[in-house]
CSV table of C-alpha atoms in Angstrom, one decimal:
chain,number,residue,atom,x,y,z
A,74,MET,CA,-42.2,-47.3,16.0
A,75,TYR,CA,-40.4,-46.7,12.6
A,76,GLU,CA,-36.6,-47.1,11.6
A,77,LEU,CA,-35.1,-45.1,8.7
A,78,ILE,CA,-32.1,-46.7,7.0
A,79,GLU,CA,-29.9,-44.9,4.6
A,80,VAL,CA,-29.6,-47.9,1.8
A,81,ASN,CA,-26.6,-46.2,-0.2
A,82,LYS,CA,-23.9,-43.8,0.8
A,83,PRO,CA,-24.4,-41.2,-1.8
A,84,VAL,CA,-21.2,-39.8,-3.3
A,85,HIS,CA,-21.7,-36.5,-5.5
A,86,SER,CA,-21.6,-38.3,-8.7
A,87,ASP,CA,-24.3,-40.7,-7.7
A,88,PRO,CA,-27.5,-40.0,-9.6
A,89,TYR,CA,-29.6,-41.0,-6.5
A,90,VAL,CA,-29.7,-41.7,-2.8
A,91,LEU,CA,-32.1,-44.3,-1.4
A,92,LEU,CA,-33.9,-44.2,1.9
A,93,GLN,CA,-35.8,-46.9,3.3
A,94,PHE,CA,-38.6,-46.8,6.1
A,95,LYS,CA,-39.9,-49.3,8.4
A,96,GLY,CA,-42.6,-49.5,10.7
A,97,GLU,CA,-45.5,-46.8,11.3
A,98,ILE,CA,-45.2,-43.1,11.0
A,99,ASP,CA,-47.8,-41.5,13.3
A,100,ASN,CA,-48.1,-38.2,15.5
A,101,THR,CA,-45.6,-39.8,17.9
A,102,CYS,CA,-42.4,-39.9,15.7
A,103,ILE,CA,-43.6,-37.3,12.8
A,104,ASN,CA,-41.3,-34.7,14.4
A,105,GLU,CA,-38.3,-36.6,14.7
A,106,ILE,CA,-38.4,-37.9,11.3
A,107,GLN,CA,-38.9,-34.5,9.8
A,108,LYS,CA,-35.8,-33.3,11.5
A,109,LYS,CA,-33.8,-36.2,10.2
A,110,ILE,CA,-34.8,-36.2,7.0
A,111,ASP,CA,-34.4,-32.1,6.7
A,112,LYS,CA,-31.0,-32.5,8.2
A,113,TYR,CA,-30.2,-35.5,5.8
A,114,VAL,CA,-31.6,-33.2,2.8
A,115,LEU,CA,-29.4,-30.3,3.6
A,116,ASP,CA,-26.4,-31.5,2.3
A,117,LEU,CA,-27.6,-33.5,-0.5
A,118,HIS,CA,-26.4,-32.8,-3.8
A,119,VAL,CA,-27.8,-36.0,-5.9
A,120,PRO,CA,-30.6,-35.1,-8.1
A,121,ASN,CA,-33.2,-38.0,-6.9
A,122,LEU,CA,-34.0,-38.6,-3.2
A,123,VAL,CA,-35.9,-42.1,-3.3
A,124,PHE,CA,-37.6,-43.3,-0.4
A,125,ASP,CA,-38.3,-46.9,-0.3
A,126,LEU,CA,-41.6,-47.7,1.5
A,127,LYS,CA,-41.7,-51.4,1.4
A,128,TYR,CA,-41.6,-52.3,5.0
A,129,LEU,CA,-43.8,-49.3,6.0
A,130,SER,CA,-47.3,-50.1,7.1
A,131,TYR,CA,-48.8,-46.8,8.1
A,132,VAL,CA,-48.7,-43.1,7.4
A,133,ASN,CA,-50.4,-40.7,8.8
A,134,SER,CA,-51.7,-37.1,7.0
A,135,GLN,CA,-48.7,-34.9,8.6
A,136,TYR,CA,-46.2,-37.2,7.1
A,137,VAL,CA,-48.0,-36.8,3.7
A,138,GLY,CA,-47.8,-33.1,4.1
A,139,TYR,CA,-44.1,-33.2,5.0
A,140,LEU,CA,-43.6,-35.2,1.9
A,141,ILE,CA,-45.2,-32.7,-0.3
A,142,SER,CA,-43.4,-29.8,1.2
A,143,LEU,CA,-40.2,-31.8,0.8
A,144,SER,CA,-41.1,-32.3,-2.7
A,145,GLU,CA,-41.4,-28.7,-3.4
A,146,LYS,CA,-38.4,-27.9,-1.7
A,147,LEU,CA,-36.2,-30.3,-3.8
A,148,LEU,CA,-37.9,-29.3,-7.2
A,149,ASN,CA,-36.8,-26.0,-6.4
A,150,ASN,CA,-33.5,-27.2,-5.9
A,151,LYS,CA,-33.8,-29.1,-9.2
A,152,GLN,CA,-34.0,-32.3,-7.1
A,153,LYS,CA,-36.5,-34.8,-7.3
A,154,LEU,CA,-38.4,-36.9,-4.5
A,155,VAL,CA,-39.7,-40.2,-5.4
A,156,LEU,CA,-41.9,-43.0,-3.7
A,157,SER,CA,-41.5,-46.2,-4.3
A,158,GLN,CA,-43.0,-49.9,-3.4
A,159,ALA,CA,-45.6,-48.7,-1.1
A,160,GLN,CA,-47.8,-51.5,0.6
A,161,PRO,CA,-51.1,-51.3,-0.5
A,162,GLN,CA,-52.7,-49.8,2.8
A,163,VAL,CA,-49.8,-47.2,2.5
A,164,TYR,CA,-50.4,-46.5,-1.4
A,165,ASP,CA,-54.2,-46.2,-0.9
A,166,ILE,CA,-53.3,-43.2,1.6
A,167,PHE,CA,-51.3,-41.4,-0.8
A,168,ASP,CA,-53.6,-42.1,-3.9
A,169,ASN,CA,-56.5,-41.3,-1.9
A,170,LEU,CA,-55.4,-37.7,-1.2
A,171,GLY,CA,-54.1,-37.2,-5.0
A,172,VAL,CA,-50.6,-36.9,-3.9
A,173,PHE,CA,-49.2,-38.7,-7.0
A,174,GLU,CA,-50.1,-35.6,-8.9
A,175,LEU,CA,-47.4,-33.8,-7.1
A,176,ILE,CA,-44.9,-36.8,-6.4
A,177,GLU,CA,-43.5,-39.3,-8.5
A,178,TYR,CA,-44.3,-43.0,-7.8
A,179,GLN,CA,-42.3,-46.0,-9.1
A,180,LYS,CA,-43.8,-49.2,-8.3
A,181,ASP,CA,-40.7,-51.4,-9.3
A,182,LEU,CA,-37.6,-49.8,-7.5
A,183,ASP,CA,-35.1,-51.9,-9.4
A,184,VAL,CA,-36.1,-51.0,-12.7
A,185,PHE,CA,-36.4,-47.2,-11.7
A,186,ILE,CA,-32.8,-47.4,-9.9
A,187,LYS,CA,-31.5,-49.3,-13.4
A,188,SER,CA,-32.8,-46.4,-15.4
A,189,LEU,CA,-31.2,-44.1,-13.4
A,190,ILE,CA,-27.7,-45.6,-14.0
B,272,MET,CA,-15.6,-20.5,38.2
B,273,GLN,CA,-12.9,-22.1,40.3
B,274,PHE,CA,-14.0,-21.9,43.9
B,275,VAL,CA,-11.2,-22.4,46.6
B,276,LEU,CA,-12.1,-24.0,49.9
B,277,TYR,CA,-11.3,-21.5,52.5
B,278,SER,CA,-12.4,-22.9,55.9
B,279,HIS,CA,-9.1,-24.7,56.8
B,280,ARG,CA,-7.3,-21.4,56.3
B,281,VAL,CA,-9.4,-19.3,58.6
B,282,PHE,CA,-8.9,-22.0,61.0
B,283,TYR,CA,-5.2,-21.9,60.9
B,284,LYS,CA,-5.6,-18.0,61.0
B,285,ILE,CA,-7.5,-18.4,64.3
B,286,LEU,CA,-5.2,-20.8,65.7
B,287,LEU,CA,-2.5,-18.2,64.9
B,288,LEU,CA,-4.5,-15.7,66.7
B,289,ILE,CA,-4.9,-17.8,69.9
B,290,VAL,CA,-1.2,-18.6,69.7
B,291,VAL,CA,-0.6,-14.8,69.2
B,292,MET,CA,-2.6,-14.3,72.4
B,293,PHE,CA,-1.1,-16.5,74.6
B,294,LEU,CA,2.5,-16.3,73.3
B,295,PRO,CA,3.4,-13.7,76.2
B,296,LEU,CA,2.1,-15.5,78.7
B,297,MET,CA,3.7,-18.9,77.5
B,298,LEU,CA,7.2,-17.3,77.3
B,299,SER,CA,6.8,-15.5,80.5
B,300,PHE,CA,5.5,-19.1,82.2
B,301,LEU,CA,8.5,-20.9,80.4
B,302,GLU,CA,11.0,-18.0,81.9
B,303,ILE,CA,12.2,-17.6,78.3
B,304,LEU,CA,11.3,-13.7,78.4
B,305,LYS,CA,10.3,-11.8,81.2
B,306,PHE,CA,7.1,-9.5,80.5
B,307,ASP,CA,5.8,-6.9,83.2
B,308,ALA,CA,2.3,-7.8,84.6
B,309,MET,CA,0.8,-4.4,83.3
B,310,PHE,CA,1.9,-5.2,79.7
B,311,LEU,CA,0.6,-8.6,79.9
B,312,LEU,CA,-3.0,-7.5,81.0
B,313,TYR,CA,-3.0,-4.6,78.4
B,314,TYR,CA,-1.8,-7.4,75.9
B,315,SER,CA,-4.6,-9.6,76.8
B,316,CYS,CA,-7.1,-6.9,76.7
B,317,ILE,CA,-6.2,-6.0,73.1
B,318,VAL,CA,-6.2,-9.7,71.9
B,319,ILE,CA,-9.5,-10.2,73.5
B,320,VAL,CA,-11.3,-7.3,71.8
B,321,LEU,CA,-9.6,-8.2,68.4
B,322,LEU,CA,-10.1,-11.6,68.4
B,323,PRO,CA,-14.2,-11.4,68.5
B,324,PHE,CA,-14.0,-8.8,65.9
B,325,ALA,CA,-11.9,-10.6,63.8
B,326,ILE,CA,-14.4,-13.6,64.0
B,327,TRP,CA,-17.4,-11.0,63.2
B,328,ARG,CA,-15.8,-9.5,60.3
B,329,SER,CA,-14.7,-13.0,58.8
B,330,PHE,CA,-18.3,-15.0,59.5
B,331,VAL,CA,-20.9,-13.2,60.9
B,332,VAL,CA,-21.2,-10.4,58.4
B,333,LYS,CA,-20.9,-12.4,55.4
B,334,LEU,CA,-23.6,-14.9,56.8
B,335,GLN,CA,-25.8,-12.2,58.0
B,336,LEU,CA,-25.6,-10.8,54.6
B,337,ILE,CA,-26.8,-14.4,53.0
B,338,ALA,CA,-29.0,-15.1,55.6
B,339,ASN,CA,-31.2,-11.7,55.3
B,340,GLN,CA,-31.7,-12.4,51.5
B,341,ILE,CA,-32.8,-16.1,52.0
B,342,ALA,CA,-35.1,-14.6,54.8
B,343,ASN,CA,-36.3,-12.2,51.9
B,344,ILE,CA,-37.0,-15.2,49.7
B,345,ILE,CA,-39.2,-17.0,52.3
B,346,ALA,CA,-40.8,-13.8,53.3
B,347,LYS,CA,-41.7,-13.3,49.6
B,348,LYS,CA,-39.9,-10.0,50.0
B,349,PRO,CA,-38.0,-8.5,47.1
B,350,TYR,CA,-34.6,-10.2,46.7
B,351,GLN,CA,-31.6,-8.1,46.1
B,352,LYS,CA,-28.8,-10.2,44.4
B,353,LEU,CA,-26.1,-10.9,46.7
B,354,PRO,CA,-22.8,-9.5,46.2
B,355,ASP,CA,-19.4,-11.4,44.8
B,356,LEU,CA,-17.7,-12.3,48.3
B,357,GLY,CA,-14.9,-13.9,46.4
B,358,LEU,CA,-14.0,-17.3,45.6
B,359,ASP,CA,-14.3,-18.7,49.1
B,360,GLU,CA,-17.2,-20.5,50.6
B,361,TYR,CA,-19.4,-17.6,51.0
B,362,GLY,CA,-18.8,-16.6,47.3
B,363,LEU,CA,-19.8,-20.2,46.5
B,364,ILE,CA,-23.1,-19.6,48.6
B,365,CYS,CA,-23.9,-16.3,47.0
B,366,PHE,CA,-23.1,-17.7,43.6
B,367,PHE,CA,-25.6,-20.7,44.2
B,368,VAL,CA,-28.3,-18.5,45.9
B,369,ASN,CA,-28.0,-16.1,43.2
B,370,ASP,CA,-28.2,-18.7,40.6
B,371,LEU,CA,-31.0,-20.4,42.2
B,372,VAL,CA,-33.1,-17.2,42.2
B,373,TYR,CA,-32.4,-16.6,38.5
B,374,ASN,CA,-33.6,-20.1,37.9
B,375,PHE,CA,-36.6,-20.1,39.6
B,376,GLU,CA,-37.4,-16.4,38.3
B,377,ASN,CA,-37.1,-17.9,34.9
B,378,VAL,CA,-39.6,-21.0,35.7
B,379,ALA,CA,-42.0,-18.6,37.4
B,380,SER,CA,-41.5,-16.6,33.9
B,381,TYR,CA,-42.6,-19.8,32.1
B,382,ILE,CA,-45.4,-20.8,34.1
B,383,LYS,CA,-47.1,-17.5,33.7
B,384,SER,CA,-46.5,-17.6,30.1
B,385,GLY,CA,-48.0,-21.1,29.7
B,386,GLN,CA,-50.9,-19.9,31.9
B,387,ARG,CA,-51.4,-16.8,29.6
B,388,MET,CA,-51.0,-19.1,26.7
B,389,TYR,CA,-53.7,-21.6,28.3
B,390,THR,CA,-56.3,-19.0,28.9
B,391,GLU,CA,-55.5,-17.8,25.3
B,392,LEU,CA,-55.8,-21.5,23.9
B,393,THR,CA,-59.3,-21.9,25.7
B,394,MET,CA,-60.7,-18.6,24.3
B,395,ALA,CA,-59.3,-19.9,20.6
B,396,GLN,CA,-61.2,-23.1,21.5
B,397,HIS,CA,-64.4,-21.4,22.4
B,398,ILE,CA,-64.2,-19.5,19.0
B,399,GLN,CA,-63.4,-22.8,17.0
B,400,GLU,CA,-66.5,-24.5,19.1
B,401,ASN,CA,-68.8,-21.6,18.1
B,402,LEU,CA,-68.0,-22.0,14.1
B,403,LEU,CA,-68.8,-25.7,14.4
B,404,PRO,CA,-72.7,-26.4,14.6
B,405,SER,CA,-73.8,-27.1,17.9
B,406,ASN,CA,-76.8,-29.1,16.7
B,407,THR,CA,-77.5,-31.2,13.5
B,408,LEU,CA,-80.6,-30.6,11.6
B,409,LYS,CA,-84.0,-32.2,11.9
B,410,LEU,CA,-84.5,-33.4,8.4
B,411,LYS,CA,-87.8,-34.6,6.6
B,412,ASN,CA,-86.4,-38.0,5.5
B,413,TYR,CA,-83.3,-38.5,7.4
B,414,GLN,CA,-81.9,-39.1,11.2
B,415,PHE,CA,-78.9,-37.1,10.8
B,416,LEU,CA,-76.1,-37.1,13.6
B,417,VAL,CA,-72.3,-35.6,13.7
B,418,LYS,CA,-70.1,-36.1,16.5
B,419,HIS,CA,-66.9,-34.4,16.9
B,420,ARG,CA,-64.2,-34.7,19.4
B,421,SER,CA,-60.6,-33.0,19.3
B,422,ALA,CA,-57.4,-34.6,20.4
B,423,ASP,CA,-56.0,-31.1,21.6
B,424,GLU,CA,-57.5,-27.8,22.8
B,425,LEU,CA,-57.8,-27.3,19.0
B,426,GLY,CA,-58.8,-29.4,16.3
B,427,GLY,CA,-58.5,-29.6,12.6
B,428,ASP,CA,-61.8,-31.6,12.0
B,429,MET,CA,-64.6,-29.8,10.5
B,430,PHE,CA,-68.1,-30.4,9.1
B,431,ASN,CA,-71.1,-28.4,8.2
B,432,PHE,CA,-74.4,-28.5,6.5
B,433,ARG,CA,-77.1,-26.4,5.5
B,434,PRO,CA,-80.8,-27.1,4.1
B,435,THR,CA,-81.5,-27.2,0.5
B,436,LYS,CA,-84.8,-27.2,-1.5
B,437,SER,CA,-85.0,-30.9,-1.7
B,438,GLY,CA,-82.6,-32.1,1.2
B,439,PHE,CA,-79.2,-31.0,2.3
B,440,ASP,CA,-75.8,-30.2,1.7
B,441,LEU,CA,-73.0,-31.8,4.2
B,442,TYR,CA,-69.3,-31.7,4.3
B,443,LEU,CA,-66.6,-33.1,6.3
B,444,ALA,CA,-63.3,-32.6,6.4
B,445,ASP,CA,-59.8,-33.0,8.1
B,446,ALA,CA,-57.0,-30.7,8.0
B,447,THR,CA,-53.4,-31.9,7.8
B,448,GLY,CA,-52.3,-32.9,11.6
B,449,HIS,CA,-54.1,-31.5,14.6
B,450,GLY,CA,-53.6,-28.6,16.9
B,451,ALA,CA,-53.2,-25.1,16.3
B,452,PRO,CA,-52.1,-25.1,12.6
B,453,ALA,CA,-54.9,-27.4,11.8
B,454,ALA,CA,-57.4,-25.1,13.7
B,455,LEU,CA,-56.4,-22.2,11.6
B,456,ILE,CA,-57.1,-23.9,8.4
B,457,MET,CA,-60.5,-25.2,10.1
B,458,ILE,CA,-61.4,-21.6,10.8
B,459,MET,CA,-60.4,-20.5,7.3
B,460,VAL,CA,-62.6,-22.9,5.7
B,461,GLN,CA,-65.9,-22.7,8.2
B,462,THR,CA,-65.6,-19.0,7.2
B,463,MET,CA,-65.6,-19.6,3.4
B,464,PHE,CA,-68.4,-22.4,4.1
B,465,LEU,CA,-70.6,-19.6,5.9
B,466,THR,CA,-70.1,-16.8,3.8
B,467,ASN,CA,-70.5,-18.7,0.5
B,468,GLN,CA,-73.8,-20.4,1.2
B,469,SER,CA,-75.4,-19.4,-2.2
B,470,LEU,CA,-72.3,-21.3,-4.0
B,471,VAL,CA,-73.0,-24.7,-5.2
B,472,LEU,CA,-71.0,-27.2,-3.7
B,473,ASP,CA,-68.5,-27.8,-6.9
B,474,LYS,CA,-67.8,-24.0,-7.2
B,475,LEU,CA,-67.2,-24.0,-3.2
B,476,ILE,CA,-64.8,-26.6,-3.5
B,477,VAL,CA,-62.8,-24.9,-6.3
B,478,LEU,CA,-63.1,-21.4,-4.4
B,479,LEU,CA,-61.9,-23.3,-1.2
B,480,ASN,CA,-59.1,-24.9,-3.0
B,481,SER,CA,-57.7,-22.0,-4.6
B,482,PHE,CA,-57.8,-20.0,-1.2
B,483,LEU,CA,-56.1,-22.6,0.8
B,484,LYS,CA,-53.5,-23.3,-2.0
B,485,SER,CA,-52.5,-19.5,-1.8
B,486,ASN,CA,-53.0,-18.9,1.6
B,487,THR,CA,-51.2,-22.0,3.3
B,488,SER,CA,-47.8,-23.7,3.3
B,489,ALA,CA,-47.3,-26.8,0.9
B,490,SER,CA,-47.5,-29.4,3.9
B,491,MET,CA,-51.2,-28.4,4.7
B,492,PHE,CA,-54.0,-29.6,3.0
B,493,LEU,CA,-57.8,-30.6,3.5
B,494,SER,CA,-58.9,-34.3,3.1
B,495,SER,CA,-62.4,-33.6,2.6
B,496,VAL,CA,-65.9,-35.0,0.9
B,497,PHE,CA,-68.7,-32.5,0.2
B,498,MET,CA,-72.1,-33.8,-0.7
B,499,ASN,CA,-75.6,-33.2,-1.3
B,500,LEU,CA,-78.5,-35.7,-0.1
B,501,ASN,CA,-81.8,-35.1,-1.6
B,502,ASP,CA,-85.4,-36.3,0.1
B,503,GLN,CA,-85.1,-39.4,-2.3
B,504,GLY,CA,-82.0,-40.7,-0.9
B,505,LYS,CA,-80.1,-39.7,-4.0
B,506,VAL,CA,-76.3,-38.6,-2.7
B,507,LEU,CA,-74.0,-36.7,-5.1
B,508,TYR,CA,-71.0,-36.4,-3.5
B,509,TYR,CA,-67.4,-34.8,-4.4
B,510,PRO,CA,-64.6,-36.7,-3.0
B,511,CYS,CA,-61.7,-34.8,-2.2
B,512,GLY,CA,-59.4,-37.6,0.0
B,513,TYR,CA,-61.7,-38.0,2.7
B,514,GLU,CA,-62.0,-41.7,4.3
B,515,LYS,CA,-64.3,-44.1,2.9
B,516,ILE,CA,-68.1,-43.8,2.6
B,517,HIS,CA,-69.7,-47.0,4.4
B,518,ILE,CA,-73.1,-47.8,3.7
B,519,PHE,CA,-75.0,-50.2,5.7
B,520,ARG,CA,-77.6,-51.9,3.4
B,521,GLN,CA,-80.3,-52.8,5.6
B,522,SER,CA,-81.8,-55.1,3.1
B,523,GLU,CA,-78.8,-57.3,2.9
B,524,ALA,CA,-77.5,-56.5,6.3
B,525,VAL,CA,-73.9,-55.8,5.0
B,526,VAL,CA,-71.6,-52.7,4.8
B,527,GLU,CA,-70.8,-51.4,1.4
B,528,SER,CA,-67.5,-49.1,1.3
B,529,PHE,CA,-67.0,-46.4,-1.5
B,530,ASP,CA,-63.9,-44.7,-2.3
B,531,THR,CA,-63.3,-40.9,-1.9
B,532,LYS,CA,-60.2,-41.1,-3.9
B,533,GLY,CA,-59.7,-37.4,-5.0
B,534,VAL,CA,-57.5,-34.3,-4.7
B,535,ALA,CA,-57.2,-33.1,-1.2
B,536,LEU,CA,-58.0,-29.5,-1.3
B,537,GLY,CA,-54.8,-27.1,-1.3
B,538,LEU,CA,-52.6,-29.3,-3.0
B,539,LEU,CA,-53.2,-27.9,-6.7
B,540,GLU,CA,-53.6,-24.5,-7.8
B,541,ASP,CA,-56.5,-25.4,-10.0
B,542,ILE,CA,-58.8,-28.3,-8.7
B,543,SER,CA,-61.7,-27.9,-11.0
B,544,LYS,CA,-60.3,-30.2,-13.9
B,545,LYS,CA,-59.6,-33.2,-11.2
B,546,LEU,CA,-63.0,-32.7,-9.5
B,547,GLU,CA,-65.4,-35.2,-9.9
B,548,GLN,CA,-69.0,-35.8,-9.0
B,549,LYS,CA,-70.2,-39.3,-7.9
B,550,SER,CA,-73.6,-40.8,-6.8
B,551,LEU,CA,-75.1,-43.5,-4.9
B,552,GLN,CA,-78.6,-44.2,-3.8
B,553,LEU,CA,-79.9,-44.7,-0.4
B,554,VAL,CA,-83.2,-46.9,0.2
B,555,ASP,CA,-85.3,-46.8,3.2
B,556,GLY,CA,-83.3,-48.0,6.3
B,557,ASP,CA,-79.8,-47.4,4.9
B,558,VAL,CA,-77.3,-46.3,7.4
B,559,MET,CA,-74.4,-44.0,6.1
B,560,VAL,CA,-71.3,-43.5,8.0
B,561,LEU,CA,-68.5,-41.5,7.7
B,562,ALA,CA,-65.5,-41.0,10.0
B,563,SER,CA,-62.4,-39.0,10.3
B,564,ASP,CA,-58.9,-40.9,10.4
B,565,GLY,CA,-59.1,-40.2,14.2
B,566,VAL,CA,-61.5,-43.2,14.3
B,567,THR,CA,-59.6,-45.6,12.5
B,568,GLU,CA,-56.2,-44.6,13.9
B,569,LEU,CA,-57.2,-45.0,17.3
B,570,LYS,CA,-54.7,-47.3,19.3
B,571,ASP,CA,-55.3,-49.7,22.1
B,572,GLN,CA,-52.9,-50.2,25.1
B,573,ASN,CA,-50.6,-52.1,22.9
B,574,GLY,CA,-50.6,-49.7,20.3
B,575,LYS,CA,-52.5,-51.5,17.8
B,576,LEU,CA,-54.4,-49.6,15.4
B,577,PHE,CA,-58.3,-49.7,15.4
B,578,GLY,CA,-58.0,-49.8,11.5
B,579,PRO,CA,-60.6,-49.6,8.7
B,580,THR,CA,-62.0,-53.1,9.2
B,581,GLY,CA,-62.7,-52.5,12.9
B,582,LEU,CA,-64.8,-49.5,12.0
B,583,VAL,CA,-66.7,-51.9,9.2
B,584,ASP,CA,-67.4,-54.4,11.7
B,585,LEU,CA,-68.9,-51.8,14.2
B,586,ILE,CA,-71.1,-50.4,11.4
B,587,SER,CA,-72.2,-54.0,10.4
B,588,LYS,CA,-72.7,-54.9,14.2
B,589,TYR,CA,-74.9,-51.7,15.1
B,590,SER,CA,-76.4,-50.1,12.1
B,591,HIS,CA,-79.7,-52.3,12.4
B,592,LEU,CA,-80.5,-50.2,15.7
B,593,PRO,CA,-83.6,-47.8,15.1
B,594,THR,CA,-82.1,-44.3,15.5
B,595,VAL,CA,-78.8,-43.2,14.6
B,596,ASN,CA,-78.2,-42.0,18.5
B,597,GLU,CA,-78.3,-45.7,19.5
B,598,VAL,CA,-75.7,-46.6,16.7
B,599,TYR,CA,-73.6,-43.9,17.7
B,600,GLU,CA,-73.9,-44.8,21.5
B,601,LYS,CA,-73.1,-48.3,20.9
B,602,ILE,CA,-70.1,-47.4,18.5
B,603,LYS,CA,-68.7,-44.8,21.0
B,604,LEU,CA,-68.9,-47.4,23.8
B,605,ASP,CA,-67.2,-50.1,21.8
B,606,LEU,CA,-64.4,-47.4,20.6
B,607,ASP,CA,-63.5,-46.1,24.4
B,608,ILE,CA,-63.5,-49.9,25.2
B,609,TYR,CA,-60.8,-50.3,22.6
B,610,ALA,CA,-59.0,-47.4,23.4
B,611,ASN,CA,-59.0,-48.2,27.3
B,612,GLY,CA,-57.5,-44.9,28.3
B,613,SER,CA,-54.9,-44.5,25.1
B,614,LEU,CA,-54.0,-41.2,24.6
B,615,GLN,CA,-56.2,-39.8,21.4
B,616,LEU,CA,-53.7,-38.9,18.9
B,617,ASP,CA,-55.9,-37.2,16.5
B,618,ASP,CA,-59.0,-35.6,16.2
B,619,ILE,CA,-62.3,-37.6,15.9
B,620,THR,CA,-65.4,-36.9,13.6
B,621,LEU,CA,-68.2,-39.4,13.2
B,622,CYS,CA,-71.5,-38.7,11.0
B,623,ILE,CA,-74.4,-41.2,10.8
B,624,ILE,CA,-76.9,-40.7,8.5
B,625,LYS,CA,-80.1,-43.0,8.5
B,626,TYR,CA,-82.4,-42.6,5.1
B,627,THR,CA,-85.8,-43.1,6.4
B,628,GLY,CA,-87.8,-42.3,3.4
B,629,VAL,CA,-90.7,-41.0,5.6
B,630,ALA,CA,-91.0,-38.4,8.4
B,631,ASP,CA,-90.7,-40.7,11.6
B,632,PRO,CA,-90.8,-39.4,15.4
B,633,ASN,CA,-87.0,-40.3,15.7
B,634,GLN,CA,-86.0,-37.5,13.5
B,635,LYS,CA,-84.6,-34.8,15.6
B,636,GLU,CA,-81.8,-32.5,16.2
B,637,PHE,CA,-78.5,-33.9,17.9
B,638,SER,CA,-76.0,-32.3,19.9
B,639,THR,CA,-72.5,-32.6,17.9
B,640,SER,CA,-70.3,-33.0,21.0
B,641,PHE,CA,-69.0,-36.7,21.1
């Protein structure tokens, strides 16, 4: 089971939008998440899409693959996907696959957000 | 479509006919009007003929039309679409039967197409199974076993091996997700492995990476590990994001786990600068275990993940057994007990390699079926 929370309602002038994930992301919910995020991103005009992974305890490879394609899509629109605050086991999954070669990771979310404002 | 209930109006019409039929008789009986006996006779005859004709035309013909087509459906004869009989009850029945038949035809078409897809999927499954080795190698200084089971008809887990001058090469890989997309990646990779037998591992990895990057979508990648094991127990490996390598050290009875951190294939244009060769040494009796994430992602009835620690516990518990097949049988049994019939969400590959140092009678080929 997972939960997706929109932390800040973005307005056009905002430098970022923050989404927070909770729970586990596996084969049973990956399609639903993709649909939700794709729909959300469609009208997104802010330059940074930040995913707070603090309360996410598990992700599968399909989710990783989805994030990589999302990041590529955003980069084409001159936007950026940033991951932050992953729990050690989730961080290991990303790190093990070399995902941070492609997607920016910020350990300290507050510091990163302050740097944007 | 708005239908009008019509029965009560028909009833009133029949009532009116009956009244018309008996009106001259009643008027004569009440002595309001006097009719000739012959007129009454003719009148009655006409009404007696007209009344059944009106009923036949209003009810029987329409019912017969509908009943004929229903009889055709029951007898599995060709169905002819019922005509539009207006907006009354007959029209409603015709509309309902036509709609029912149309929907059944659609369902039948879906079933046929599902059967065709299942047949094609089964054929694809056989092709994919044939690409994976059906048996392991009989090796000089190793007992070597790989077992594999897909979550669906088609899977994204893969492995292969080839003998070398002083040992063997082995790779295990897991394409993103499972099912048909992952299976297509698997077929590409296996084909490249089989058609590039002369390439050394690092060159093969670079080639595979470049091929996958340019021929698959951004969301598809291959977590993998490529290794060469020589007759002296030395393991050279190239980690590309596969699950950890676990080694049961026989002398100390402990499990050591080695990271396989690297860049999964298909993520970067060129992996050559990121590719790293690592090594480790096995001594007599050591057991090396590799498992795809399908093992650690196994869930029990409550949805609790088996997890990496669960796997390490099993390796620690059973690796002292004399043959890799016995180790596998025990691990499989415990995994089955853990899952207790829960749905397998991802493909499972389990590879167990025991370094024996010398040839022993337990060295043989094993089937790769889980």
